[in-house]
Each structure stands twice: as C-alpha cells, then as structure tokens.
Amino acid sequence: MGYESAKAVFADWGVDTEDAMTRLKTVPISMHCWQGDDVTGFETRSGSSGGGIQATGNHPGRARTPDELRADLEFAYSMIPGRHRLNLHAIYMDTEETPDRDQIDYRHFARWVDWAKAQGIGLDFNPTFFGHAKADDNLTLSHPDAGIREFWIEHGKRSREIAARIGAELGSPCVNNIWVPDGYKDIPIDRMAARKRLEASLDAMLAGMHETGHMRDAVESKLFGIGVEACTIGSHEFYLGYAIRKGTLLCLDMGHFHPTENIADKLSAVALSLPQILLHVSRPMRWDSDHVILLNDDLLAMAHELVSADLLERTYIGLDFFDATISRTAAWVIGTRNMQKALLRALLMPWDQLRAVEDTLDFTTRLMLAEEFKDLPFGVIWEEFCKRMERPSGLALIKELTRYSECVAARG
Ligand code: RNT
Ligand code: ZN
C-alpha cells in the first residue's frame, strides 16, 4: 500500500496522518550514551563495579574512547528520523586529567558540548553514583559514614553545576537525573534511618536550586537491584514524595517496578501532582531492568498515555537500556526508532471517537474499535516519515546497521 492510500484509510477514521507526522518530528528523545560502551565510561582512575549496574556480553565494537563513542552516536543519529538529544553520565568525561568524582568540573565535559553544538543537539546529564570504590557497599548518599556521604554530595553538587552550564551553553535545559544504587542485600533493621540520611543528603545536594532555567533536577526510584534485593532506600514512594515536596522532576524507569506494573498507568496519576516527568524507557526481563526496548504492548501503552493524557509537552523522554551481546549502534537505533514508532501509533489513534464511547460506557464498541485499529497501516506512515526525514527503513536500514557494526568490529 502506498502512502496516499494509507492516508485515506486513516482519514476514514477521522485521523490526519500529516498532523501525526508533524507532531512526531517535534518530540526529542534523549539517547543514553551508556549503550555505546556497556556503561564503562572514560574515567581513568576509579574502576570498580559497585552499584549493581552490569552489562553482559562481548559483542565486538565497543567504543573505547570519547571519539569512538561520538562517531558511533553520529552514525546512530543518522539512522533515526528527527533531531534528538544525548544523555551523558559523569563517568563519560572527556579529558586528559584524572579528577575523582568529587573534583569534576565543566571543563572535563566541554568537548562534549562543542560536539553537541556542532551536531545541533541538546545534552542531558547524570551524576554517577556507581562504579567507584566509595560505592562498593551499595551505599552512597545514605551511607552511615558522613565522610562518604559528603564525597557523594560534592559529586552531586558538581554535576548540577555542570548540567546548568551545559544547558546555558546549548540554550536548552539540561535534565540532571539522580539515581543512587543505595540499598541492602538482606533485611535491614532500620530503613527509616537510611531514608532520612538519603533525604538529608539530597537536600544538601539540591540546596540553592538553580533558578536559571538551564537545568532540571530529576530523581529516579527503583524496586530492587542485584545486590540490593531486600531494600532499596530510594524507592518509588520515597521519591514520589520527595519530588512533590521539593519540586524536582520524578524519573520513572520502566524497568524499576514489579513486572506486573506498567508505568503507563502511573503517568496520569503522578502528573496530577508533578508538573514535569522524566522517563527512562527500558524493558525489564525477570530480574534485569535494561533490555533494548521493543515495539511491544508496554511501550505502546506508555505512548498511548503520553498522547491521550496530553503529557508530551511536560515529559522528557530518555532511554535506558544496555545490551553488550548485540551491535551497540543497532541497539540504539532499534530502541530509539521503536520509541518513535510507538508515539506515531498513538498519534494516529482516533481519540475523540474512543473517548466518546468510553464516556457513554459503551465498552463493547471501545473494544471493537481498539482491536480494529490494530490492523491499520501504521507501517506505511512510518516509512513515509522516514523517507521525508531522509532516513532508511526496512532492508536499507538493516544493511546500514550491519555495515557499521562490521566496520567497528576490529576495535578489539
Ligand atoms: C539504574 C538506573 C539508572 C542507570 C543509568 C546508567 O538501575 O536505571 O538510570 O541505568 O543511570
Ligand atoms: Zn534508569
């Protein structure tokens, strides 16, 4: 089926495919740098795996330097329609210096900003509270030792300064997302004490909120992680309350909840209490939270909510997955395009009709419509979108992804 025929099919349902594509073009997705090198980063000093974040696999082609990572990113962006963002972690500093985490400074990231300027993309930022000797106990901001807490508070403060400067340099607010691995492997005696310490550390870190508009703080919860099976200090309830009381963004990671929960249901609920939300779009599988996102029901449900609840304007969409068993650039491209495909499908739904039948409690028609829509030619519209944005799709895309993966395989 050609585009004009598909357009007519959607028009029959009262949906304007041109409007949907125009809207999709304006939605930036913050692609996470850490899929490119298995969350290793370019720090030359600390080197420790504390924090429970572990990529598995040894597919050839891992980016070993900032230049290699940037080359991979440039390739990935050239396969993704639209203009997007890059989400940097503090461990991706690009410098000959060897600052510890409590010594990082804007200058260690200036090359990334120059590059982002040249690419015309925005940057987001994250302090890195893992992969460091001082995180080996899986306790950072909530550590009972005040000296360790101070170290991480300083890291967090510096990250915020860096994020604010990045936002100012690029003229686009930089989201600074705070995730700490803190938790206990076995049943703790005093959860309250740990949570009070985390809260006090966050307060100290966030003191002197940046009112410049160049930076937005976000806090990210988790249910459990490897090594912290019994208790995560920064749980969902902890951060939901914190974000509401302190005015930060709440980061909802799709992989950080019980497997039967979907954050699609949480979006409209938390959006009533929070002006802005950050998403970490991910795919949990059993005990792991970070598989490459698929165009599956969870993703479609989330996109559906973003569109139907009109949350696109106040949601920052970030990705968070890492798979080292496949081409890392292909992982980025597949995942980011899937996020876009899910949004496109949601933008192509006849919301007025669906709402009307729901409001009259006509659940049979709601179900019939929803199931019939599944057969509409979404793929044709996506292909047209790619064509207009000068990006390949189908076999041409696969050929490019394979070619690039082969071309970086010799990196060793
Ligand atoms: C970990 C969190 C966190 C990290 C990244 C690297 O469970 O999801 O967002 O994945 O910061
Ligand atoms: Zn996350």
mmCIF file of C-alpha atoms in Angstrom, residues 175-402:
data_model
loop_
_atom_site.group_PDB
_atom_site.id
_atom_site.type_symbol
_atom_site.label_atom_id
_atom_site.label_comp_id
_atom_site.label_asym_id
_atom_site.label_seq_id
_atom_site.Cartn_x
_atom_site.Cartn_y
_atom_site.Cartn_z
ATOM 1 C CA VAL A 175 17.956 17.391 32.743
ATOM 2 C CA ASN A 176 20.192 16.236 35.591
ATOM 3 C CA ASN A 177 18.966 12.838 36.754
ATOM 4 C CA ILE A 178 19.905 11.473 40.148
ATOM 5 C CA TRP A 179 19.914 7.726 40.624
ATOM 6 C CA VAL A 180 21.735 6.106 43.522
ATOM 7 C CA PRO A 181 22.136 2.353 43.972
ATOM 8 C CA ASP A 182 21.654 2.523 47.737
ATOM 9 C CA GLY A 183 20.106 -0.485 49.339
ATOM 10 C CA TYR A 184 20.624 -3.643 51.366
ATOM 11 C CA LYS A 185 21.136 -7.194 50.223
ATOM 12 C CA ASP A 186 19.447 -8.567 53.291
ATOM 13 C CA ILE A 187 16.713 -7.378 55.562
ATOM 14 C CA PRO A 188 17.719 -4.121 57.242
ATOM 15 C CA ILE A 189 16.961 -3.212 60.840
ATOM 16 C CA ASP A 190 16.448 0.482 60.316
ATOM 17 C CA ARG A 191 15.068 1.517 56.960
ATOM 18 C CA MET A 192 13.937 4.847 58.310
ATOM 19 C CA ALA A 193 17.443 5.902 59.327
ATOM 20 C CA ALA A 194 18.789 5.136 55.853
ATOM 21 C CA ARG A 195 15.931 7.010 54.200
ATOM 22 C CA LYS A 196 16.443 10.002 56.459
ATOM 23 C CA ARG A 197 20.125 10.044 55.518
ATOM 24 C CA LEU A 198 19.271 9.871 51.825
ATOM 25 C CA GLU A 199 16.788 12.690 52.190
ATOM 26 C CA ALA A 200 19.255 14.885 54.087
ATOM 27 C CA SER A 201 21.982 14.233 51.502
ATOM 28 C CA LEU A 202 19.649 15.071 48.637
ATOM 29 C CA ASP A 203 18.623 18.253 50.417
ATOM 30 C CA ALA A 204 22.249 19.232 50.840
ATOM 31 C CA MET A 205 22.967 18.458 47.203
ATOM 32 C CA LEU A 206 19.986 20.346 45.890
ATOM 33 C CA ALA A 207 20.397 23.327 48.204
ATOM 34 C CA GLY A 208 20.484 26.503 46.164
ATOM 35 C CA MET A 209 18.233 25.304 43.366
ATOM 36 C CA HIS A 210 19.250 26.692 40.026
ATOM 37 C CA GLU A 211 16.635 29.202 39.096
ATOM 38 C CA THR A 212 18.305 29.913 35.796
ATOM 39 C CA GLY A 213 16.101 27.570 33.833
ATOM 40 C CA HIS A 214 19.119 25.878 32.289
ATOM 41 C CA MET A 215 18.890 22.747 34.406
ATOM 42 C CA ARG A 216 16.196 20.472 35.783
ATOM 43 C CA ASP A 217 16.796 18.004 38.611
ATOM 44 C CA ALA A 218 15.149 14.615 38.466
ATOM 45 C CA VAL A 219 15.143 11.765 40.997
ATOM 46 C CA GLU A 220 14.865 8.111 39.952
ATOM 47 C CA SER A 221 13.429 5.296 42.040
ATOM 48 C CA LYS A 222 13.948 1.548 41.807
ATOM 49 C CA LEU A 223 12.284 -1.510 43.273
ATOM 50 C CA PHE A 224 15.341 -3.692 43.667
ATOM 51 C CA GLY A 225 18.673 -4.429 42.045
ATOM 52 C CA ILE A 226 21.327 -7.111 42.010
ATOM 53 C CA GLY A 227 22.912 -6.985 45.451
ATOM 54 C CA VAL A 228 20.127 -4.902 46.938
ATOM 55 C CA GLU A 229 17.339 -7.436 46.888
ATOM 56 C CA ALA A 230 15.939 -6.705 50.346
ATOM 57 C CA CYS A 231 15.587 -2.962 50.354
ATOM 58 C CA THR A 232 16.164 -0.029 48.034
ATOM 59 C CA ILE A 233 16.426 3.178 50.005
ATOM 60 C CA GLY A 234 15.251 5.361 47.100
ATOM 61 C CA SER A 235 12.022 3.503 46.450
ATOM 62 C CA HIS A 236 9.128 4.814 44.359
ATOM 63 C CA GLU A 237 7.212 6.095 47.374
ATOM 64 C CA PHE A 238 10.336 7.793 48.702
ATOM 65 C CA TYR A 239 10.998 9.710 45.504
ATOM 66 C CA LEU A 240 7.392 10.417 44.618
ATOM 67 C CA GLY A 241 7.012 12.202 47.927
ATOM 68 C CA TYR A 242 10.396 13.840 47.609
ATOM 69 C CA ALA A 243 9.727 15.171 44.110
ATOM 70 C CA ILE A 244 6.357 16.574 45.108
ATOM 71 C CA ARG A 245 7.676 18.219 48.259
ATOM 72 C CA LYS A 246 10.900 19.571 46.813
ATOM 73 C CA GLY A 247 9.864 20.444 43.290
ATOM 74 C CA THR A 248 12.129 18.131 41.309
ATOM 75 C CA LEU A 249 11.126 16.020 38.347
ATOM 76 C CA LEU A 250 10.292 12.407 39.031
ATOM 77 C CA CYS A 251 12.062 9.879 36.824
ATOM 78 C CA LEU A 252 10.023 6.772 36.091
ATOM 79 C CA ASP A 253 12.143 3.934 34.727
ATOM 80 C CA MET A 254 10.032 1.263 33.038
ATOM 81 C CA GLY A 255 12.327 -1.415 34.420
ATOM 82 C CA HIS A 256 12.102 -0.337 38.048
ATOM 83 C CA PHE A 257 8.747 -1.717 39.101
ATOM 84 C CA HIS A 258 7.142 -5.029 39.772
ATOM 85 C CA PRO A 259 6.795 -6.978 36.497
ATOM 86 C CA THR A 260 3.006 -6.723 36.577
ATOM 87 C CA GLU A 261 3.139 -2.956 36.913
ATOM 88 C CA ASN A 262 3.362 -0.697 33.890
ATOM 89 C CA ILE A 263 4.269 2.921 34.259
ATOM 90 C CA ALA A 264 1.644 3.675 31.608
ATOM 91 C CA ASP A 265 -0.854 3.555 34.443
ATOM 92 C CA LYS A 266 1.272 5.746 36.701
ATOM 93 C CA LEU A 267 1.770 8.657 34.322
ATOM 94 C CA SER A 268 -1.624 10.305 34.669
ATOM 95 C CA ALA A 269 -1.593 9.631 38.410
ATOM 96 C CA VAL A 270 1.741 11.279 39.151
ATOM 97 C CA ALA A 271 1.164 14.037 36.584
ATOM 98 C CA LEU A 272 -1.622 15.403 38.761
ATOM 99 C CA SER A 273 0.940 16.174 41.447
ATOM 100 C CA LEU A 274 4.009 16.921 39.369
ATOM 101 C CA PRO A 275 4.442 19.494 36.625
ATOM 102 C CA GLN A 276 7.133 17.550 34.776
ATOM 103 C CA ILE A 277 8.238 13.952 34.456
ATOM 104 C CA LEU A 278 11.336 12.204 33.139
ATOM 105 C CA LEU A 279 11.020 8.766 31.584
ATOM 106 C CA HIS A 280 13.659 6.101 31.380
ATOM 107 C CA VAL A 281 12.244 3.952 28.664
ATOM 108 C CA SER A 282 13.510 0.461 29.201
ATOM 109 C CA ARG A 283 12.412 -3.177 29.170
ATOM 110 C CA PRO A 284 12.558 -5.291 32.275
ATOM 111 C CA MET A 285 13.015 -9.020 31.994
ATOM 112 C CA ARG A 286 12.772 -11.139 35.140
ATOM 113 C CA TRP A 287 15.396 -9.637 37.442
ATOM 114 C CA ASP A 288 17.005 -7.361 34.867
ATOM 115 C CA SER A 289 15.675 -3.912 34.108
ATOM 116 C CA ASP A 290 17.513 -2.838 30.986
ATOM 117 C CA HIS A 291 16.853 -4.770 27.779
ATOM 118 C CA VAL A 292 16.613 -2.988 24.426
ATOM 119 C CA ILE A 293 13.086 -1.667 24.069
ATOM 120 C CA LEU A 294 10.770 -3.449 21.677
ATOM 121 C CA LEU A 295 7.660 -2.209 19.984
ATOM 122 C CA ASN A 296 5.636 -4.243 22.468
ATOM 123 C CA ASP A 297 2.456 -3.724 24.440
ATOM 124 C CA ASP A 298 4.232 -1.974 27.320
ATOM 125 C CA LEU A 299 5.795 0.585 25.050
ATOM 126 C CA LEU A 300 2.585 1.117 23.102
ATOM 127 C CA ALA A 301 0.633 1.543 26.325
ATOM 128 C CA MET A 302 3.064 4.172 27.529
ATOM 129 C CA ALA A 303 2.977 6.119 24.276
ATOM 130 C CA HIS A 304 -0.802 5.851 24.350
ATOM 131 C CA GLU A 305 -0.865 7.528 27.771
ATOM 132 C CA LEU A 306 1.601 10.241 26.790
ATOM 133 C CA VAL A 307 -0.643 11.202 23.909
ATOM 134 C CA SER A 308 -4.107 10.591 25.340
ATOM 135 C CA ALA A 309 -3.307 12.354 28.624
ATOM 136 C CA ASP A 310 -1.605 15.148 26.697
ATOM 137 C CA LEU A 311 1.656 14.714 28.581
ATOM 138 C CA LEU A 312 4.140 15.049 25.734
ATOM 139 C CA GLU A 313 4.724 18.719 26.479
ATOM 140 C CA ARG A 314 5.755 18.059 30.066
ATOM 141 C CA THR A 315 7.549 14.759 29.778
ATOM 142 C CA TYR A 316 11.221 14.353 28.978
ATOM 143 C CA ILE A 317 11.729 11.065 27.165
ATOM 144 C CA GLY A 318 15.035 9.385 27.942
ATOM 145 C CA LEU A 319 16.124 5.867 27.084
ATOM 146 C CA ASP A 320 17.853 3.482 29.471
ATOM 147 C CA PHE A 321 18.978 0.075 28.278
ATOM 148 C CA PHE A 322 22.249 -1.651 27.557
ATOM 149 C CA ASP A 323 22.925 -4.876 25.755
ATOM 150 C CA ALA A 324 26.510 -5.895 25.012
ATOM 151 C CA THR A 325 25.574 -9.071 23.132
ATOM 152 C CA ILE A 326 24.463 -7.223 20.005
ATOM 153 C CA SER A 327 25.716 -4.344 17.899
ATOM 154 C CA ARG A 328 25.612 -1.362 20.234
ATOM 155 C CA THR A 329 24.791 1.086 17.479
ATOM 156 C CA ALA A 330 21.988 -1.165 16.232
ATOM 157 C CA ALA A 331 20.638 -1.302 19.794
ATOM 158 C CA TRP A 332 20.442 2.490 19.947
ATOM 159 C CA VAL A 333 18.824 2.766 16.534
ATOM 160 C CA ILE A 334 16.306 -0.023 17.075
ATOM 161 C CA GLY A 335 15.324 1.234 20.522
ATOM 162 C CA THR A 336 15.031 4.897 19.601
ATOM 163 C CA ARG A 337 13.059 4.150 16.462
ATOM 164 C CA ASN A 338 10.756 1.898 18.471
ATOM 165 C CA MET A 339 10.038 4.752 20.851
ATOM 166 C CA GLN A 340 9.166 6.904 17.857
ATOM 167 C CA LYS A 341 7.059 4.177 16.258
ATOM 168 C CA ALA A 342 5.080 3.800 19.477
ATOM 169 C CA LEU A 343 4.483 7.547 19.610
ATOM 170 C CA LEU A 344 3.460 7.610 15.967
ATOM 171 C CA ARG A 345 0.898 4.876 16.559
ATOM 172 C CA ALA A 346 -0.513 6.794 19.487
ATOM 173 C CA LEU A 347 -0.650 9.985 17.431
ATOM 174 C CA LEU A 348 -2.599 8.087 14.762
ATOM 175 C CA MET A 349 -5.415 6.999 17.088
ATOM 176 C CA PRO A 350 -8.909 8.489 16.715
ATOM 177 C CA TRP A 351 -9.035 9.715 20.303
ATOM 178 C CA ASP A 352 -12.293 11.605 20.038
ATOM 179 C CA GLN A 353 -14.199 8.532 18.911
ATOM 180 C CA LEU A 354 -12.613 6.369 21.580
ATOM 181 C CA ARG A 355 -13.309 8.854 24.363
ATOM 182 C CA ALA A 356 -16.894 9.270 23.226
ATOM 183 C CA VAL A 357 -17.674 5.568 23.504
ATOM 184 C CA GLU A 358 -15.902 5.298 26.842
ATOM 185 C CA ASP A 359 -17.863 8.219 28.236
ATOM 186 C CA THR A 360 -21.129 6.543 27.313
ATOM 187 C CA LEU A 361 -19.918 3.287 28.895
ATOM 188 C CA ASP A 362 -20.091 1.536 25.546
ATOM 189 C CA PHE A 363 -17.241 -0.806 26.345
ATOM 190 C CA THR A 364 -18.100 -3.224 23.552
ATOM 191 C CA THR A 365 -17.554 -0.565 20.926
ATOM 192 C CA ARG A 366 -14.417 0.611 22.730
ATOM 193 C CA LEU A 367 -13.020 -2.898 22.446
ATOM 194 C CA MET A 368 -14.124 -3.333 18.842
ATOM 195 C CA LEU A 369 -12.563 -0.034 17.807
ATOM 196 C CA ALA A 370 -9.334 -0.639 19.681
ATOM 197 C CA GLU A 371 -8.933 -4.070 18.089
ATOM 198 C CA GLU A 372 -9.865 -2.918 14.584
ATOM 199 C CA PHE A 373 -7.320 -0.103 14.767
ATOM 200 C CA LYS A 374 -4.577 -2.639 15.230
ATOM 201 C CA ASP A 375 -4.925 -3.537 11.561
ATOM 202 C CA LEU A 376 -4.453 -0.019 10.241
ATOM 203 C CA PRO A 377 -1.386 0.535 8.040
ATOM 204 C CA PHE A 378 0.870 2.204 10.615
ATOM 205 C CA GLY A 379 3.967 0.836 8.906
ATOM 206 C CA VAL A 380 3.230 2.754 5.723
ATOM 207 C CA ILE A 381 3.046 6.045 7.622
ATOM 208 C CA TRP A 382 6.287 5.254 9.462
ATOM 209 C CA GLU A 383 8.020 4.521 6.185
ATOM 210 C CA GLU A 384 6.775 7.778 4.737
ATOM 211 C CA PHE A 385 8.010 9.606 7.831
ATOM 212 C CA CYS A 386 11.471 8.055 7.453
ATOM 213 C CA LYS A 387 11.515 8.916 3.767
ATOM 214 C CA ARG A 388 10.626 12.543 4.408
ATOM 215 C CA MET A 389 13.236 12.777 7.148
ATOM 216 C CA GLU A 390 15.778 11.160 4.811
ATOM 217 C CA ARG A 391 16.335 8.083 6.917
ATOM 218 C CA PRO A 392 16.357 4.498 5.670
ATOM 219 C CA SER A 393 13.883 1.846 6.722
ATOM 220 C CA GLY A 394 13.375 -1.863 6.078
ATOM 221 C CA LEU A 395 16.132 -3.678 4.207
ATOM 222 C CA ALA A 396 18.094 -0.491 3.569
ATOM 223 C CA LEU A 397 18.239 0.151 7.310
ATOM 224 C CA ILE A 398 19.359 -3.386 8.084
ATOM 225 C CA LYS A 399 22.100 -3.106 5.504
ATOM 226 C CA GLU A 400 23.402 0.103 7.061
ATOM 227 C CA LEU A 401 23.292 -1.255 10.618
ATOM 228 C CA THR A 402 25.144 -4.377 9.577
#
